[in-house]
XYZ file of C-alpha atoms in Angstrom:
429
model
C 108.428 108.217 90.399
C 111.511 110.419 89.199
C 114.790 109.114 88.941
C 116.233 111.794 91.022
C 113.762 111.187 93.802
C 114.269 107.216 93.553
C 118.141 107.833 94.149
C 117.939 110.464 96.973
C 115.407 107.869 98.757
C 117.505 105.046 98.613
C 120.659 106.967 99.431
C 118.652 108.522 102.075
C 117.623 105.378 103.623
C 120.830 103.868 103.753
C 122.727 106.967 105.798
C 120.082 106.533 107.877
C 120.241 102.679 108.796
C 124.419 103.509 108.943
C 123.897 106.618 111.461
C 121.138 104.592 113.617
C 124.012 101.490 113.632
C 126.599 104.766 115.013
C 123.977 106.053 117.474
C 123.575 102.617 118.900
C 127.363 101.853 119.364
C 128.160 105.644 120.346
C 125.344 105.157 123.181
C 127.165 101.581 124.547
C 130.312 103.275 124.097
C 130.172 106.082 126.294
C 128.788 103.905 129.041
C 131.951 101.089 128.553
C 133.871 104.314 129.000
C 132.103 105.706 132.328
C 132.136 102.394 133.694
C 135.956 101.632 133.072
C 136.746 104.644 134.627
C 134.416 104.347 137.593
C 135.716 100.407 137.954
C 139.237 101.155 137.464
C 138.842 103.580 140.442
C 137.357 101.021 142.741
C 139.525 98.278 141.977
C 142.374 100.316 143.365
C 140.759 101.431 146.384
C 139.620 97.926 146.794
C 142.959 96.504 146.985
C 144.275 99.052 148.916
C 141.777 98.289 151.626
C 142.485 94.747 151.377
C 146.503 95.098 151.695
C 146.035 97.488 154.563
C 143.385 94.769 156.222
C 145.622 91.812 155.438
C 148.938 93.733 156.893
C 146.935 94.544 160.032
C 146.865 98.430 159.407
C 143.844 100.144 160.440
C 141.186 100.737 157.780
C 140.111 104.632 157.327
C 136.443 105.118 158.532
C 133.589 104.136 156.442
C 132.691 107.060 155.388
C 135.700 109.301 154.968
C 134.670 112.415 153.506
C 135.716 111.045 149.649
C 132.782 109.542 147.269
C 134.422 105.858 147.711
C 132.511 104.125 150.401
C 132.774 100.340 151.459
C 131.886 97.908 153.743
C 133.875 94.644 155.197
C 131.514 91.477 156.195
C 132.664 87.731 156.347
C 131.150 85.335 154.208
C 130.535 81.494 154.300
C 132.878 79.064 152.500
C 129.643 78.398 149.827
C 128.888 82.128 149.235
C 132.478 81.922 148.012
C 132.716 79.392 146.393
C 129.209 80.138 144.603
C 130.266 83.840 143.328
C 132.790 85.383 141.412
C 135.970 86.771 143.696
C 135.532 90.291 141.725
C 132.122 91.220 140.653
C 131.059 94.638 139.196
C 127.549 96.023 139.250
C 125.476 98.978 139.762
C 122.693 99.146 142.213
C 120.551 101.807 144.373
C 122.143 102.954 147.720
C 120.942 104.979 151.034
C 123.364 107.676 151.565
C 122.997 109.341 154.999
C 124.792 112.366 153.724
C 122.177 112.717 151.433
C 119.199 111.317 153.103
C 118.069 109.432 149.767
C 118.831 106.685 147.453
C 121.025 107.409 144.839
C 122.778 105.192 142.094
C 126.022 103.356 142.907
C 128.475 101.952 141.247
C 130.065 98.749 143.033
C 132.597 96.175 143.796
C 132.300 93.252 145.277
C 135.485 91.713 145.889
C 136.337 88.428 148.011
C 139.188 87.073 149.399
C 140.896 84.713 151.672
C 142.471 85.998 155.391
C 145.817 83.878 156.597
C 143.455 81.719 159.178
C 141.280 80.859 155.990
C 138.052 82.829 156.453
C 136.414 84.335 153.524
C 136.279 87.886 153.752
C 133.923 90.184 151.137
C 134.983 93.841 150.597
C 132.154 95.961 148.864
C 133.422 99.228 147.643
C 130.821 101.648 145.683
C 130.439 105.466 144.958
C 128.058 107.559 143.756
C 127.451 107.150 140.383
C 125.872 109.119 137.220
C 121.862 108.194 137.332
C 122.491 106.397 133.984
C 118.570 106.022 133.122
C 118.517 109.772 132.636
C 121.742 109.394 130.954
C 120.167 107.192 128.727
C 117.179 109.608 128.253
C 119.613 112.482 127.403
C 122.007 110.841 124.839
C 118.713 108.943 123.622
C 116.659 112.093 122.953
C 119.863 114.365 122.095
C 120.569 111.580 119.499
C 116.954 111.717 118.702
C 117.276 115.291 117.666
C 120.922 114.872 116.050
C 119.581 112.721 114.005
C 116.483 114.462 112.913
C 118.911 116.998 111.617
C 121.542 115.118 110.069
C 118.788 112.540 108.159
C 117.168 115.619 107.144
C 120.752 117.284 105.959
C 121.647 114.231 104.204
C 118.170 114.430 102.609
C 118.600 117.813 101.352
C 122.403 117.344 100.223
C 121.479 114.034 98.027
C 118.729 115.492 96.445
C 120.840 118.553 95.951
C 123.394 116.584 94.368
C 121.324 114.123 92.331
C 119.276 116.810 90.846
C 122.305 118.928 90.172
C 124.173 115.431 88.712
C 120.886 114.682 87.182
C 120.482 117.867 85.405
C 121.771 116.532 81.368
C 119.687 113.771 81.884
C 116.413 116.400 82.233
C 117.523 118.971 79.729
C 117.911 115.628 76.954
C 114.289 114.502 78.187
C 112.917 118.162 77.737
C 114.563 118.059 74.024
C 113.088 115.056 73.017
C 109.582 115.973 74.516
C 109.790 118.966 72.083
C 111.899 117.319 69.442
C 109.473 116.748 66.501
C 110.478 114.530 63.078
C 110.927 116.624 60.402
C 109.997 120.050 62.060
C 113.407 121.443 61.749
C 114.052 120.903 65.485
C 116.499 122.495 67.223
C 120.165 120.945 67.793
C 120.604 119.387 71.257
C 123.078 121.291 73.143
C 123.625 119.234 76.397
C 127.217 119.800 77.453
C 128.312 117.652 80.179
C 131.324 116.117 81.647
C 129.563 112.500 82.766
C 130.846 110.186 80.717
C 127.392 108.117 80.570
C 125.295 111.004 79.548
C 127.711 112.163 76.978
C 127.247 108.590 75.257
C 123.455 109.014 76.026
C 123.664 112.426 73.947
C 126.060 111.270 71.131
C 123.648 107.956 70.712
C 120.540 110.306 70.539
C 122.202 112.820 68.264
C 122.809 109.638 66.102
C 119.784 108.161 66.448
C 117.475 111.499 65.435
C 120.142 112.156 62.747
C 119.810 108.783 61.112
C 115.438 108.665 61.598
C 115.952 112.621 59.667
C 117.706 110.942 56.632
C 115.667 107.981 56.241
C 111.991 110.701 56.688
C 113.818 112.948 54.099
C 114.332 110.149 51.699
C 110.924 108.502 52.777
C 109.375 112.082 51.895
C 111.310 112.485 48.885
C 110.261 109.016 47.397
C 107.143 109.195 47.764
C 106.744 112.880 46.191
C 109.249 111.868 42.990
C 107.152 108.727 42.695
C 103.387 110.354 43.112
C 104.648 113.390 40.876
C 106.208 110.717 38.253
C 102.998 108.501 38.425
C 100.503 111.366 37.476
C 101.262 111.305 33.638
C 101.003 107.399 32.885
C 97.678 107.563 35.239
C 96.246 110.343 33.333
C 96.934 108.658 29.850
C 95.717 105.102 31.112
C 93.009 107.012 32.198
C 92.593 108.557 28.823
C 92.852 105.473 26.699
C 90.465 103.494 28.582
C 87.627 106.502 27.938
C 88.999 106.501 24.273
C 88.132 102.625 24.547
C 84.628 102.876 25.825
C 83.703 104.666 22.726
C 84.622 101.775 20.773
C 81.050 100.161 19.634
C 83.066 96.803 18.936
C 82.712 96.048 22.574
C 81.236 93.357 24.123
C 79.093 94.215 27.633
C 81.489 92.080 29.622
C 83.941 94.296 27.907
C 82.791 97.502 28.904
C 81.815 96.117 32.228
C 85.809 95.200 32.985
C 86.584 98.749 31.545
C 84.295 100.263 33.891
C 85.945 98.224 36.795
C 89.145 99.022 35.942
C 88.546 103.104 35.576
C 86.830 102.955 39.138
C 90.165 101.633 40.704
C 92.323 103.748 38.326
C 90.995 106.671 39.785
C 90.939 105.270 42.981
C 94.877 105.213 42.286
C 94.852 108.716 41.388
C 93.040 109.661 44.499
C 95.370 108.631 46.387
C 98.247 109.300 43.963
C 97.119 113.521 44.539
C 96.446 112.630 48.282
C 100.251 111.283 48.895
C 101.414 114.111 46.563
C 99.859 116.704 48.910
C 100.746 114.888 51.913
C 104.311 115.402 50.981
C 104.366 118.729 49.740
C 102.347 120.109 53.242
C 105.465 117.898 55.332
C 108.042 119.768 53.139
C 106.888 123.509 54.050
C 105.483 124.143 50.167
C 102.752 126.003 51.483
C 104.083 129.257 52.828
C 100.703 131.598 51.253
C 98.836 132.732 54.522
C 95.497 133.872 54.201
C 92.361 135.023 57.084
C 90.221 132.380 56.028
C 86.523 132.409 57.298
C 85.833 128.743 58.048
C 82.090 128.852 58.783
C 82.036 130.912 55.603
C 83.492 127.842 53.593
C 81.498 125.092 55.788
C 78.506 127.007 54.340
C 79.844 127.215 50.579
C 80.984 123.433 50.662
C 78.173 121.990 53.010
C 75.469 121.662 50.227
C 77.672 119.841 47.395
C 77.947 117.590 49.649
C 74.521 116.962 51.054
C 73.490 116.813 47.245
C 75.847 113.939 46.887
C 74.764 111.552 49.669
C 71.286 112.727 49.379
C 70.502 109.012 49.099
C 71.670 108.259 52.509
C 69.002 110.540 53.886
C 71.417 112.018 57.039
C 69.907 114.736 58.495
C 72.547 118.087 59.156
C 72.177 120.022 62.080
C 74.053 123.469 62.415
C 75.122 125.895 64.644
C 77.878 128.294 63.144
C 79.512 131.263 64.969
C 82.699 133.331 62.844
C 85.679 131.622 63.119
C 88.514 132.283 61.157
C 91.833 130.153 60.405
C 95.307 131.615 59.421
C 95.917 129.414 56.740
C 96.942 128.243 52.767
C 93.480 129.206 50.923
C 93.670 125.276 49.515
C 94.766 123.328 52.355
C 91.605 125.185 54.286
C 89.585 123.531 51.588
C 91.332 119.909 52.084
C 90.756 120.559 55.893
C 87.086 121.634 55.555
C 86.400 119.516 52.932
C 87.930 115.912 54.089
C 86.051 116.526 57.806
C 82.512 116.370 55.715
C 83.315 113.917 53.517
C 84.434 111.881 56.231
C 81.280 112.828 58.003
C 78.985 111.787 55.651
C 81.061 108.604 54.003
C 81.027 106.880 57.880
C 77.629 107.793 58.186
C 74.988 105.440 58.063
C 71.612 105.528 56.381
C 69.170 107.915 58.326
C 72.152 109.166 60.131
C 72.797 112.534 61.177
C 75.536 115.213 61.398
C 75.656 118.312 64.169
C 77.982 121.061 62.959
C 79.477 123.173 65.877
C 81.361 126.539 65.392
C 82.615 129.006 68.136
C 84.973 130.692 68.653
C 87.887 128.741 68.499
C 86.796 125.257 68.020
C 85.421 123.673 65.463
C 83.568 120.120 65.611
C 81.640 117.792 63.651
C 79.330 115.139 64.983
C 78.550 112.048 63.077
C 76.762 108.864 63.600
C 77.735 105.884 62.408
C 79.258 102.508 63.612
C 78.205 101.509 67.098
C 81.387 101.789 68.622
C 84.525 103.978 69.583
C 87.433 104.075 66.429
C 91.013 103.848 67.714
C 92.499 107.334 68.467
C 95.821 106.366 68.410
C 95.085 105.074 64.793
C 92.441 107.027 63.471
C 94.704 109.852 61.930
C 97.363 107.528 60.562
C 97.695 107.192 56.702
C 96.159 104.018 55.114
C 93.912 103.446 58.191
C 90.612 101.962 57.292
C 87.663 101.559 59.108
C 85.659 98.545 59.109
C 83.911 98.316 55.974
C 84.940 101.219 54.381
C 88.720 99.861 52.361
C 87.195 101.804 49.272
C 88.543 105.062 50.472
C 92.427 106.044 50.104
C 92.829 106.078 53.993
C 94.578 109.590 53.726
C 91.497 111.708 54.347
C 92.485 111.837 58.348
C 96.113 111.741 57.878
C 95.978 115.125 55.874
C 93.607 116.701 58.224
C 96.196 115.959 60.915
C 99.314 117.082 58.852
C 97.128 120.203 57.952
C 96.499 120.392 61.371
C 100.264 120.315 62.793
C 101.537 122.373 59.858
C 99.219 125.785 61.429
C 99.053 124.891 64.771
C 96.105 123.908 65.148
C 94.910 120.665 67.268
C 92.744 118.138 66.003
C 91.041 115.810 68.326
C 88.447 112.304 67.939
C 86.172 111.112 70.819
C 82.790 108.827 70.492
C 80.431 110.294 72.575
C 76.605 109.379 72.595
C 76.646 106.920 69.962
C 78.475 109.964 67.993
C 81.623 110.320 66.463
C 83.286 113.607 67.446
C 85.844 115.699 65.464
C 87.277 118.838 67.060
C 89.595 121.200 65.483
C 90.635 123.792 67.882
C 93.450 126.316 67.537
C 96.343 125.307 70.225
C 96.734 128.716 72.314
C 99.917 126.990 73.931
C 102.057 126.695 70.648
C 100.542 129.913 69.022
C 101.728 132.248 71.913
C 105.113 130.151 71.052
């Protein structure tokens, strides 16, 4: 879930558990108000009644035209002493005026004549029905705060996205941002404080990993490039040797051993060589290069080499053509069959696809899925197979990412699956 949607939730939530709180006292708090009023009124009245009764003045008529009615009734010694003297409460009265029950407000109020009797004095007058009050501020409430949750909603998320809105352009850069692809500078101006040490920290951070790939890129070039003369004249000596006919078999044997790993170092002294030189842009020499052409021109060296294995090549080539350096397409092409038919097994086979678009290459060969997140990294090895340099991949991938082009594995039906496709997305880009 988003950040921005996390915070306008939560912020959400809590307005709303504050505004139900304010509903709930607003609701008691208009009815404390109606009711003081209302009481307030009948208290008065009350003890006007009761002076007038208690000086011996004639009380006005029960019903005297004004919305205060009462009544005057004696009461025993334990009703008074069992009840509160003033007592407030609402109840349901017959009015004859209006031929029907209606809601009252009352007030019961009791006191004590000069010969000692309890007296009870109930005043009450027509009242506000307050259950349909309480329907009306309930469902007017109801409807307030539809529209205020739903404000609040729409506010927060307008501010959190808007307060959000460095945070999602740095995230965007750094989706794109690429090491080593000459990547554009981050502009993310801002006045937050936090985001500005987010950007200044990534700035840094990107800044520093660019240094330390330059260098790592650098190295490894200046020390391939300076390695290629001593490995070609150890290389040379150690033929020059074999001619010798003072050697011994075990000799020539350990000669022979130690030429198969020198050139094993070489390999992969001209693989890292290359790998650097396609991550520093030397390659700029584009060319309309017919793929199936060179999978045909390249296909048969091959089969004549691992003729022993017996694999079996199946083919079905359409035109496809690849904007690319005439000798990288020949590292692309050729690594994909070599690495077909070098993870094969014996009596294996190999499907060739071509259309338009797309090229893939099936192989059999271990009984189980390689890891993709692995596969195309340099100096990965397979099980079984720590002979080869372990770059074969990891150019194929650079080659890849240098034209645009996307290179995929999956293991599908016992078969290993290579697709090289060209990436429409970043092209049109």
């Amino acid at each position: 879930m988003k950040l921005q949607t996390v915070l306008t939730f939560r912020l959400s939530m809590l307005k709303a558990v504050l505004i139900t709180v304010w509903a709930v006292f607003f609701y008691f708090a208009v009815m404390d108000k109606i009711n003081e009023e209302m009481d307030d009124s009948l208290m008065d009245y009350a003890e006007t009644l009761i002076m007038k009764y208690l000086a011996g003045e004639q009380l006005p008529a029960t019903f005297n035209g004004t919305d205060n009615r009462y009544y005057l009734h004696q009461v025993s010694d334990k009703f008074a002493k069992t009840h509160e003297h003033i007592r407030y409460y609402d109840e349901e009265v017959y009015f004859n005026d209006m031929n029907d029950y209606e809601p009252a407000r009352k007030i019961a109020y009791i006191f004590i004549t000069d010969d000692n009797r309890y007296m009870q004095l109930v005043v009450f007058t027509p009242t506000i029905d307050k259950k349909d009050l309480k329907q009306a501020i309930f469902y007017w409430l109801v409807a307030l705060y539809v529209l205020i949750i739903l404000g609040v909603f729409g506010v927060n998320f307008w501010t959190v996205r808007k307060s959000m809105k460095p945070l999602h352009k740095l995230l965007k850069w750094l989706d794109e941002y690429k090491l080593g692809n000459n990547s554009k500078p981050l502009d993310n101006d801002t006045d937050i404080t936090e985001f500005k040490k987010l950007n200044a920290a990534v700035k840094s951070s990107t800044e520093r990993n660019e240094r330390q790939y330059e260098q790592q890129k650098m190295f490894i070039a200046n020390a391939s490039h300076e390695m290629q003369t001593p490995l070609a004249v150890i290389q040379n000596r150690l033929e020059i040797l074999l001619e010798d006919e003072n050697l011994t078999e075990q000799q020539l044997n350990d000669i022979v051993k130690t030429l198969h790993t020198l050139k094993s170092l070489t390999a992969t002294n001209r693989s890292l060589l290359l790998l650097c030189k396609i991550e520093n842009g030397h390659f700029t020499d584009l060319k309309h290069i017919s793929i199936s052409e060179k999978i045909e021109r390249m296909l048969p060296d091959y089969e004549a080499i691992y003729a022993y294995k017996g694999i079996t090549v199946e083919k079905d080539i359409s035109p496809l053509y690849f904007e690319m350096d005439e000798s990288l397409s020949t590292t692309l092409v050729g690594n994909l069959l070599k690495n077909a038919f070098t993870h094969n097994i014996n009596g294996g086979s190999i499907v060739i696809t071509i259309r338009e678009n797309l090229l893939e290459i099936r192989n059999s060969g271990v009984k189980e899925p390689l890891d993709d997140n692995k596969i195309f990294d340099s100096f990965y090895h397979t099980a079984g197979k720590k002979s080869s340099t372990g770059l074969g991949l990891a150019l194929v991938k650079a080659i890849c990412r240098l034209y645009n082009l996307e290179i995929k594995y999956q293991y599908v039906q016992d078969m290993h699956v290579f697709r090289v496709s060209i990436n429409k997305e970043k092209r049109d880009l």
